[in-house]
Structures are given as C-alpha cells and as structure tokens.
Amino acid sequence: MSMIFNILNTFLNYLFNLTGDWGIAIIILTIAVRLLLLPLSIKQRISMGQQQVLSEKITALKKKYKNNKKKLKIEMQKYYRQSTNGMLGCFVSLLQLPVISSLYFVIINMPANVGTVIIPWISSLKVPDKYFIIPAIYMLVSLSPNLLPYIKYFKTVGLAKMTKSNFIFIGIFSIFITIKAPVAIGLYFITTSLFSLFEEIGYRLYRRNISLN
C-alpha cells in the first residue's frame, strides 16, 4: 500500500511541475489511474451484466418449473455453475481498492495550500467550497450514469434501471461526502465520476452493437 502511495505521490508532484497547477495535476493523475484500471473495470462490468442476465433466467426458470421440482433442480444446477464463474470476475474489482484508496490519500496529503485555474472562485484546494458548487456538480455527475437507461438509444437488455429511492440516496450521499471535504477531493470525485460516465456510455454502446449483430 505504501509503495502505491509513494508512486502516486511522486507522479502527482511530477504532473504539478509539468503543468504548474495542482488542480490540473489531480485531474490528470485521476484519469491516468482510471485508465490503468480500465481493463479490470470492464471485466467487472461484464461479470455484473452476466449475473443480472442469469438472475433473470433463474427467476423465469423457477416460474416455468414451479410444479416440477426434479426438472427445476437439474436446470438450476446448470445456471448456478455459470453464476459461480461469473462471480469470479466480480472479485477482480477488489484489486482496484488499494490503488483507489492510495490515490485518495495522496490527494488528501497534498502539501500545497493554493487554488487552481479550474476553480477560480476558491483560494485553496484544501478547504471546502463555501458556495457549494463542487458538491452540486458532483451530485449531478454521480447521477448521470443512472439516467442513461432512460435514454432510448442507451437502453440495453440485461442492464436494469435504478429505482427512485436509489436516485435520492445517491444524490444525498454525493452532497454529504463533498460538502465539508477539501475542494481537491471534490475535484477527484468529479473527475472519477465523469470517467465512470463515459465508461458506462462506452459499455452500453458495446452491448447495443452486440445485440444488433
């Protein structure tokens, strides 16, 4: 963990020396880390999609063979084997945690107490945004990927829509974790959420092309 921290910390300082702006350095570092983890993230998305499809098939199977327990058991065993294989891919996401958490602590421990050209209304990246613009932006960006299923072009079989209660929870949680957080952390959260949005768009386009072929 400390080795990852040191590598990211060194890279952040290098990016600052290159750009002369800590805000830009944070954005570039965050994007670089997310690009590095992109293969793992894609594998996780594929596994989650497979699990969702399997879950729907198992539900239909239970309904179809509700009066034939023996046949249901035989068919269920086939799906459970597929489910176990799909779950292995989800554990890949755990490999991302040390890198993501190290990146978070690198930004928290950033030595500079200065502003950034990206957010001109703040004087320091180490204080919260008193105008609450950063929390509001983060809330909107966090909710954006969950709005894609409501756009006809991005509707994909096997990818469910989010419930209204989950929308509310994400919105409140997004504001809660950024309202008192340093702007540097808000910048990190916004960047990683925007990356997730484009990643989700790319994944849905990929699934859509597969279903059309």
PDB file of C-alpha atoms in Angstrom:
ATOM      1  CA  MET A   1       0.000   0.000   0.000  1.00  0.00           C
ATOM      2  CA  SER A   2       2.790   2.451   0.942  1.00  0.00           C
ATOM      3  CA  MET A   3       4.604   1.658  -2.313  1.00  0.00           C
ATOM      4  CA  ILE A   4       1.492   2.556  -4.350  1.00  0.00           C
ATOM      5  CA  PHE A   5       1.109   5.746  -2.286  1.00  0.00           C
ATOM      6  CA  ASN A   6       4.719   6.760  -2.940  1.00  0.00           C
ATOM      7  CA  ILE A   7       4.424   6.090  -6.679  1.00  0.00           C
ATOM      8  CA  LEU A   8       1.209   8.134  -6.997  1.00  0.00           C
ATOM      9  CA  ASN A   9       2.597  10.910  -4.793  1.00  0.00           C
ATOM     10  CA  THR A  10       5.736  11.147  -6.938  1.00  0.00           C
ATOM     11  CA  PHE A  11       3.630  11.184 -10.109  1.00  0.00           C
ATOM     12  CA  LEU A  12       1.372  13.936  -8.720  1.00  0.00           C
ATOM     13  CA  ASN A  13       4.387  16.117  -7.949  1.00  0.00           C
ATOM     14  CA  TYR A  14       5.796  15.427 -11.410  1.00  0.00           C
ATOM     15  CA  LEU A  15       2.475  16.470 -13.005  1.00  0.00           C
ATOM     16  CA  PHE A  16       2.468  19.675 -10.938  1.00  0.00           C
ATOM     17  CA  ASN A  17       5.993  20.519 -12.102  1.00  0.00           C
ATOM     18  CA  LEU A  18       4.799  19.864 -15.657  1.00  0.00           C
ATOM     19  CA  THR A  19       1.531  21.871 -15.504  1.00  0.00           C
ATOM     20  CA  GLY A  20       2.181  24.378 -12.720  1.00  0.00           C
ATOM     21  CA  ASP A  21      -1.353  23.795 -11.370  1.00  0.00           C
ATOM     22  CA  TRP A  22      -2.326  21.339  -8.626  1.00  0.00           C
ATOM     23  CA  GLY A  23      -5.923  21.110  -9.834  1.00  0.00           C
ATOM     24  CA  ILE A  24      -4.887  20.085 -13.345  1.00  0.00           C
ATOM     25  CA  ALA A  25      -2.347  17.670 -11.842  1.00  0.00           C
ATOM     26  CA  ILE A  26      -5.099  15.986  -9.777  1.00  0.00           C
ATOM     27  CA  ILE A  27      -7.318  15.583 -12.841  1.00  0.00           C
ATOM     28  CA  ILE A  28      -4.530  14.095 -14.984  1.00  0.00           C
ATOM     29  CA  LEU A  29      -3.444  11.750 -12.186  1.00  0.00           C
ATOM     30  CA  THR A  30      -7.020  10.566 -11.585  1.00  0.00           C
ATOM     31  CA  ILE A  31      -7.597   9.917 -15.303  1.00  0.00           C
ATOM     32  CA  ALA A  32      -4.264   8.094 -15.583  1.00  0.00           C
ATOM     33  CA  VAL A  33      -5.134   5.802 -12.662  1.00  0.00           C
ATOM     34  CA  ARG A  34      -8.617   5.092 -14.034  1.00  0.00           C
ATOM     35  CA  LEU A  35      -7.150   4.275 -17.459  1.00  0.00           C
ATOM     36  CA  LEU A  36      -4.712   1.895 -15.791  1.00  0.00           C
ATOM     37  CA  LEU A  37      -7.606   0.152 -14.011  1.00  0.00           C
ATOM     38  CA  LEU A  38      -9.907   0.213 -17.054  1.00  0.00           C
ATOM     39  CA  PRO A  39      -9.364  -3.480 -18.043  1.00  0.00           C
ATOM     40  CA  LEU A  40     -10.340  -4.561 -14.517  1.00  0.00           C
ATOM     41  CA  SER A  41     -13.333  -2.238 -14.541  1.00  0.00           C
ATOM     42  CA  ILE A  42     -14.549  -3.595 -17.891  1.00  0.00           C
ATOM     43  CA  LYS A  43     -14.200  -7.171 -16.652  1.00  0.00           C
ATOM     44  CA  GLN A  44     -16.217  -6.250 -13.569  1.00  0.00           C
ATOM     45  CA  ARG A  45     -18.991  -4.676 -15.688  1.00  0.00           C
ATOM     46  CA  ILE A  46     -19.185  -7.725 -17.946  1.00  0.00           C
ATOM     47  CA  SER A  47     -19.418 -10.032 -14.916  1.00  0.00           C
ATOM     48  CA  MET A  48     -22.138  -7.913 -13.320  1.00  0.00           C
ATOM     49  CA  GLY A  49     -24.087  -7.894 -16.586  1.00  0.00           C
ATOM     50  CA  GLN A  50     -23.814 -11.677 -16.830  1.00  0.00           C
ATOM     51  CA  GLN A  51     -25.003 -12.042 -13.237  1.00  0.00           C
ATOM     52  CA  GLN A  52     -28.027  -9.870 -13.928  1.00  0.00           C
ATOM     53  CA  VAL A  53     -28.986 -11.862 -17.032  1.00  0.00           C
ATOM     54  CA  LEU A  54     -28.530 -15.144 -15.135  1.00  0.00           C
ATOM     55  CA  SER A  55     -30.664 -13.858 -12.279  1.00  0.00           C
ATOM     56  CA  GLU A  56     -33.494 -13.079 -14.700  1.00  0.00           C
ATOM     57  CA  LYS A  57     -33.166 -16.519 -16.307  1.00  0.00           C
ATOM     58  CA  ILE A  58     -33.253 -18.274 -12.916  1.00  0.00           C
ATOM     59  CA  THR A  59     -36.393 -16.341 -11.953  1.00  0.00           C
ATOM     60  CA  ALA A  60     -38.068 -17.393 -15.225  1.00  0.00           C
ATOM     61  CA  LEU A  61     -36.922 -20.979 -14.651  1.00  0.00           C
ATOM     62  CA  LYS A  62     -38.491 -21.114 -11.195  1.00  0.00           C
ATOM     63  CA  LYS A  63     -41.742 -19.877 -12.653  1.00  0.00           C
ATOM     64  CA  LYS A  64     -41.645 -22.349 -15.547  1.00  0.00           C
ATOM     65  CA  TYR A  65     -40.907 -25.451 -13.456  1.00  0.00           C
ATOM     66  CA  LYS A  66     -42.672 -24.492 -10.229  1.00  0.00           C
ATOM     67  CA  ASN A  67     -44.673 -27.761 -10.378  1.00  0.00           C
ATOM     68  CA  ASN A  68     -41.722 -29.955 -11.409  1.00  0.00           C
ATOM     69  CA  LYS A  69     -39.120 -29.815  -8.634  1.00  0.00           C
ATOM     70  CA  LYS A  70     -36.891 -32.503 -10.128  1.00  0.00           C
ATOM     71  CA  LYS A  71     -36.604 -30.760 -13.514  1.00  0.00           C
ATOM     72  CA  LEU A  72     -36.116 -27.413 -11.783  1.00  0.00           C
ATOM     73  CA  LYS A  73     -33.215 -28.777  -9.735  1.00  0.00           C
ATOM     74  CA  ILE A  74     -31.466 -30.150 -12.853  1.00  0.00           C
ATOM     75  CA  GLU A  75     -31.861 -26.902 -14.789  1.00  0.00           C
ATOM     76  CA  MET A  76     -30.876 -24.752 -11.798  1.00  0.00           C
ATOM     77  CA  GLN A  77     -27.566 -26.603 -11.408  1.00  0.00           C
ATOM     78  CA  LYS A  78     -26.569 -25.533 -14.927  1.00  0.00           C
ATOM     79  CA  TYR A  79     -27.229 -21.887 -14.155  1.00  0.00           C
ATOM     80  CA  TYR A  80     -25.527 -21.987 -10.768  1.00  0.00           C
ATOM     81  CA  ARG A  81     -22.315 -23.213 -12.421  1.00  0.00           C
ATOM     82  CA  GLN A  82     -22.479 -20.250 -14.801  1.00  0.00           C
ATOM     83  CA  SER A  83     -23.237 -17.955 -11.873  1.00  0.00           C
ATOM     84  CA  THR A  84     -20.154 -19.129  -9.966  1.00  0.00           C
ATOM     85  CA  ASN A  85     -17.938 -18.483 -12.990  1.00  0.00           C
ATOM     86  CA  GLY A  86     -19.428 -15.010 -13.388  1.00  0.00           C
ATOM     87  CA  MET A  87     -18.907 -14.152  -9.728  1.00  0.00           C
ATOM     88  CA  LEU A  88     -15.167 -14.771 -10.049  1.00  0.00           C
ATOM     89  CA  GLY A  89     -14.988 -11.780 -12.372  1.00  0.00           C
ATOM     90  CA  CYS A  90     -16.628  -9.540  -9.776  1.00  0.00           C
ATOM     91  CA  PHE A  91     -13.836 -10.235  -7.288  1.00  0.00           C
ATOM     92  CA  VAL A  92     -11.458  -8.610  -9.752  1.00  0.00           C
ATOM     93  CA  SER A  93     -12.881  -5.265  -8.593  1.00  0.00           C
ATOM     94  CA  LEU A  94     -11.230  -5.814  -5.197  1.00  0.00           C
ATOM     95  CA  LEU A  95      -7.845  -5.431  -6.884  1.00  0.00           C
ATOM     96  CA  GLN A  96      -8.736  -1.800  -7.614  1.00  0.00           C
ATOM     97  CA  LEU A  97      -9.260  -0.831  -3.970  1.00  0.00           C
ATOM     98  CA  PRO A  98      -5.587  -0.401  -2.900  1.00  0.00           C
ATOM     99  CA  VAL A  99      -4.897   1.865  -5.888  1.00  0.00           C
ATOM    100  CA  ILE A 100      -8.061   3.947  -5.478  1.00  0.00           C
ATOM    101  CA  SER A 101      -7.595   4.374  -1.719  1.00  0.00           C
ATOM    102  CA  SER A 102      -3.918   5.304  -2.197  1.00  0.00           C
ATOM    103  CA  LEU A 103      -4.899   7.924  -4.764  1.00  0.00           C
ATOM    104  CA  TYR A 104      -7.423   9.351  -2.280  1.00  0.00           C
ATOM    105  CA  PHE A 105      -4.789   9.673   0.476  1.00  0.00           C
ATOM    106  CA  VAL A 106      -2.261  11.179  -1.919  1.00  0.00           C
ATOM    107  CA  ILE A 107      -4.703  13.995  -2.677  1.00  0.00           C
ATOM    108  CA  ILE A 108      -5.647  14.452   0.991  1.00  0.00           C
ATOM    109  CA  ASN A 109      -1.965  14.802   1.942  1.00  0.00           C
ATOM    110  CA  MET A 110      -1.144  17.164  -0.910  1.00  0.00           C
ATOM    111  CA  PRO A 111       1.243  19.765   0.586  1.00  0.00           C
ATOM    112  CA  ALA A 112       0.171  22.823  -1.374  1.00  0.00           C
ATOM    113  CA  ASN A 113      -2.379  25.254   0.061  1.00  0.00           C
ATOM    114  CA  VAL A 114      -3.157  27.075  -3.194  1.00  0.00           C
ATOM    115  CA  GLY A 115      -6.000  27.448  -5.662  1.00  0.00           C
ATOM    116  CA  THR A 116      -6.381  26.310  -9.259  1.00  0.00           C
ATOM    117  CA  VAL A 117      -7.283  27.953 -12.536  1.00  0.00           C
ATOM    118  CA  ILE A 118     -10.006  25.298 -13.000  1.00  0.00           C
ATOM    119  CA  ILE A 119     -11.985  26.547  -9.979  1.00  0.00           C
ATOM    120  CA  PRO A 120     -11.350  30.319  -9.891  1.00  0.00           C
ATOM    121  CA  TRP A 121     -13.764  31.065  -7.029  1.00  0.00           C
ATOM    122  CA  ILE A 122     -11.686  29.189  -4.419  1.00  0.00           C
ATOM    123  CA  SER A 123      -8.372  30.323  -2.925  1.00  0.00           C
ATOM    124  CA  SER A 124      -7.208  26.920  -1.652  1.00  0.00           C
ATOM    125  CA  LEU A 125      -7.705  23.307  -2.734  1.00  0.00           C
ATOM    126  CA  LYS A 126      -7.533  22.246   0.907  1.00  0.00           C
ATOM    127  CA  VAL A 127     -10.737  23.967   2.059  1.00  0.00           C
ATOM    128  CA  PRO A 128     -14.422  23.178   1.288  1.00  0.00           C
ATOM    129  CA  ASP A 129     -16.286  25.104  -1.406  1.00  0.00           C
ATOM    130  CA  LYS A 130     -18.253  27.732   0.506  1.00  0.00           C
ATOM    131  CA  TYR A 131     -20.534  28.276  -2.495  1.00  0.00           C
ATOM    132  CA  PHE A 132     -21.398  24.522  -2.641  1.00  0.00           C
ATOM    133  CA  ILE A 133     -20.812  24.476  -6.408  1.00  0.00           C
ATOM    134  CA  ILE A 134     -18.451  21.483  -6.257  1.00  0.00           C
ATOM    135  CA  PRO A 135     -20.937  19.323  -4.248  1.00  0.00           C
ATOM    136  CA  ALA A 136     -23.731  20.280  -6.687  1.00  0.00           C
ATOM    137  CA  ILE A 137     -21.598  19.382  -9.721  1.00  0.00           C
ATOM    138  CA  TYR A 138     -20.548  16.098  -8.128  1.00  0.00           C
ATOM    139  CA  MET A 139     -24.160  15.201  -7.360  1.00  0.00           C
ATOM    140  CA  LEU A 140     -25.214  15.805 -10.990  1.00  0.00           C
ATOM    141  CA  VAL A 141     -22.237  13.889 -12.391  1.00  0.00           C
ATOM    142  CA  SER A 142     -22.830  10.975  -9.991  1.00  0.00           C
ATOM    143  CA  LEU A 143     -26.458  10.683 -11.074  1.00  0.00           C
ATOM    144  CA  SER A 144     -25.692  10.950 -14.815  1.00  0.00           C
ATOM    145  CA  PRO A 145     -24.753   7.269 -15.470  1.00  0.00           C
ATOM    146  CA  ASN A 146     -28.043   6.193 -13.888  1.00  0.00           C
ATOM    147  CA  LEU A 147     -30.007   8.405 -16.289  1.00  0.00           C
ATOM    148  CA  LEU A 148     -28.672   6.584 -19.365  1.00  0.00           C
ATOM    149  CA  PRO A 149     -31.271   3.736 -19.223  1.00  0.00           C
ATOM    150  CA  TYR A 150     -33.995   6.380 -19.629  1.00  0.00           C
ATOM    151  CA  ILE A 151     -32.473   7.478 -22.952  1.00  0.00           C
ATOM    152  CA  LYS A 152     -33.853   5.236 -25.670  1.00  0.00           C
ATOM    153  CA  TYR A 153     -30.565   4.924 -27.556  1.00  0.00           C
ATOM    154  CA  PHE A 154     -28.725   3.678 -24.455  1.00  0.00           C
ATOM    155  CA  LYS A 155     -31.335   1.179 -23.295  1.00  0.00           C
ATOM    156  CA  THR A 156     -29.679  -2.241 -23.040  1.00  0.00           C
ATOM    157  CA  VAL A 157     -31.124  -5.657 -22.320  1.00  0.00           C
ATOM    158  CA  GLY A 158     -29.843  -7.020 -19.018  1.00  0.00           C
ATOM    159  CA  LEU A 159     -28.999  -3.593 -17.560  1.00  0.00           C
ATOM    160  CA  ALA A 160     -31.700  -2.515 -15.128  1.00  0.00           C
ATOM    161  CA  LYS A 161     -32.903   0.999 -14.343  1.00  0.00           C
ATOM    162  CA  MET A 162     -32.235   2.462 -10.939  1.00  0.00           C
ATOM    163  CA  THR A 163     -35.149   2.990  -8.550  1.00  0.00           C
ATOM    164  CA  LYS A 164     -36.269   6.437  -7.420  1.00  0.00           C
ATOM    165  CA  SER A 165     -35.138   5.755  -3.834  1.00  0.00           C
ATOM    166  CA  ASN A 166     -31.634   4.889  -5.058  1.00  0.00           C
ATOM    167  CA  PHE A 167     -31.523   8.121  -7.053  1.00  0.00           C
ATOM    168  CA  ILE A 168     -32.372  10.091  -3.913  1.00  0.00           C
ATOM    169  CA  PHE A 169     -29.801   8.166  -1.858  1.00  0.00           C
ATOM    170  CA  ILE A 170     -27.008   8.776  -4.389  1.00  0.00           C
ATOM    171  CA  GLY A 171     -27.882  12.469  -4.606  1.00  0.00           C
ATOM    172  CA  ILE A 172     -27.873  12.968  -0.824  1.00  0.00           C
ATOM    173  CA  PHE A 173     -24.748  10.843  -0.336  1.00  0.00           C
ATOM    174  CA  SER A 174     -22.860  12.754  -3.059  1.00  0.00           C
ATOM    175  CA  ILE A 175     -23.539  16.081  -1.358  1.00  0.00           C
ATOM    176  CA  PHE A 176     -22.830  14.646   2.101  1.00  0.00           C
ATOM    177  CA  ILE A 177     -19.306  13.428   1.269  1.00  0.00           C
ATOM    178  CA  THR A 178     -18.251  16.608  -0.564  1.00  0.00           C
ATOM    179  CA  ILE A 179     -19.956  19.455   1.295  1.00  0.00           C
ATOM    180  CA  LYS A 180     -17.274  19.561   4.019  1.00  0.00           C
ATOM    181  CA  ALA A 181     -14.473  17.920   2.020  1.00  0.00           C
ATOM    182  CA  PRO A 182     -11.499  19.853   0.606  1.00  0.00           C
ATOM    183  CA  VAL A 183     -12.016  21.050  -2.955  1.00  0.00           C
ATOM    184  CA  ALA A 184      -9.110  18.807  -4.038  1.00  0.00           C
ATOM    185  CA  ILE A 185     -11.148  15.739  -3.010  1.00  0.00           C
ATOM    186  CA  GLY A 186     -14.244  17.136  -4.736  1.00  0.00           C
ATOM    187  CA  LEU A 187     -12.189  17.571  -7.890  1.00  0.00           C
ATOM    188  CA  TYR A 188     -11.029  13.970  -7.617  1.00  0.00           C
ATOM    189  CA  PHE A 189     -14.599  12.709  -7.114  1.00  0.00           C
ATOM    190  CA  ILE A 190     -15.932  14.713 -10.076  1.00  0.00           C
ATOM    191  CA  THR A 191     -13.141  13.504 -12.378  1.00  0.00           C
ATOM    192  CA  THR A 192     -13.578   9.849 -11.453  1.00  0.00           C
ATOM    193  CA  SER A 193     -17.375  10.129 -11.810  1.00  0.00           C
ATOM    194  CA  LEU A 194     -17.057  11.712 -15.258  1.00  0.00           C
ATOM    195  CA  PHE A 195     -14.718   8.883 -16.236  1.00  0.00           C
ATOM    196  CA  SER A 196     -17.314   6.385 -14.989  1.00  0.00           C
ATOM    197  CA  LEU A 197     -19.991   8.160 -17.042  1.00  0.00           C
ATOM    198  CA  PHE A 198     -18.005   7.856 -20.285  1.00  0.00           C
ATOM    199  CA  GLU A 199     -17.086   4.292 -19.375  1.00  0.00           C
ATOM    200  CA  GLU A 200     -20.776   3.468 -18.910  1.00  0.00           C
ATOM    201  CA  ILE A 201     -21.668   5.100 -22.234  1.00  0.00           C
ATOM    202  CA  GLY A 202     -18.951   3.089 -23.982  1.00  0.00           C
ATOM    203  CA  TYR A 203     -20.081  -0.138 -22.345  1.00  0.00           C
ATOM    204  CA  ARG A 204     -23.733   0.419 -23.287  1.00  0.00           C
ATOM    205  CA  LEU A 205     -22.766   1.178 -26.901  1.00  0.00           C
ATOM    206  CA  TYR A 206     -20.717  -2.026 -26.923  1.00  0.00           C
ATOM    207  CA  ARG A 207     -23.660  -4.054 -25.561  1.00  0.00           C
ATOM    208  CA  ARG A 208     -26.001  -2.395 -28.037  1.00  0.00           C
ATOM    209  CA  ASN A 209     -23.779  -3.282 -31.009  1.00  0.00           C
ATOM    210  CA  ILE A 210     -23.535  -6.894 -29.828  1.00  0.00           C
ATOM    211  CA  SER A 211     -27.329  -7.180 -29.548  1.00  0.00           C
ATOM    212  CA  LEU A 212     -27.786  -5.740 -33.053  1.00  0.00           C
ATOM    213  CA  ASN A 213     -25.273  -8.133 -34.664  1.00  0.00           C
TER     214      ASN A 213
END
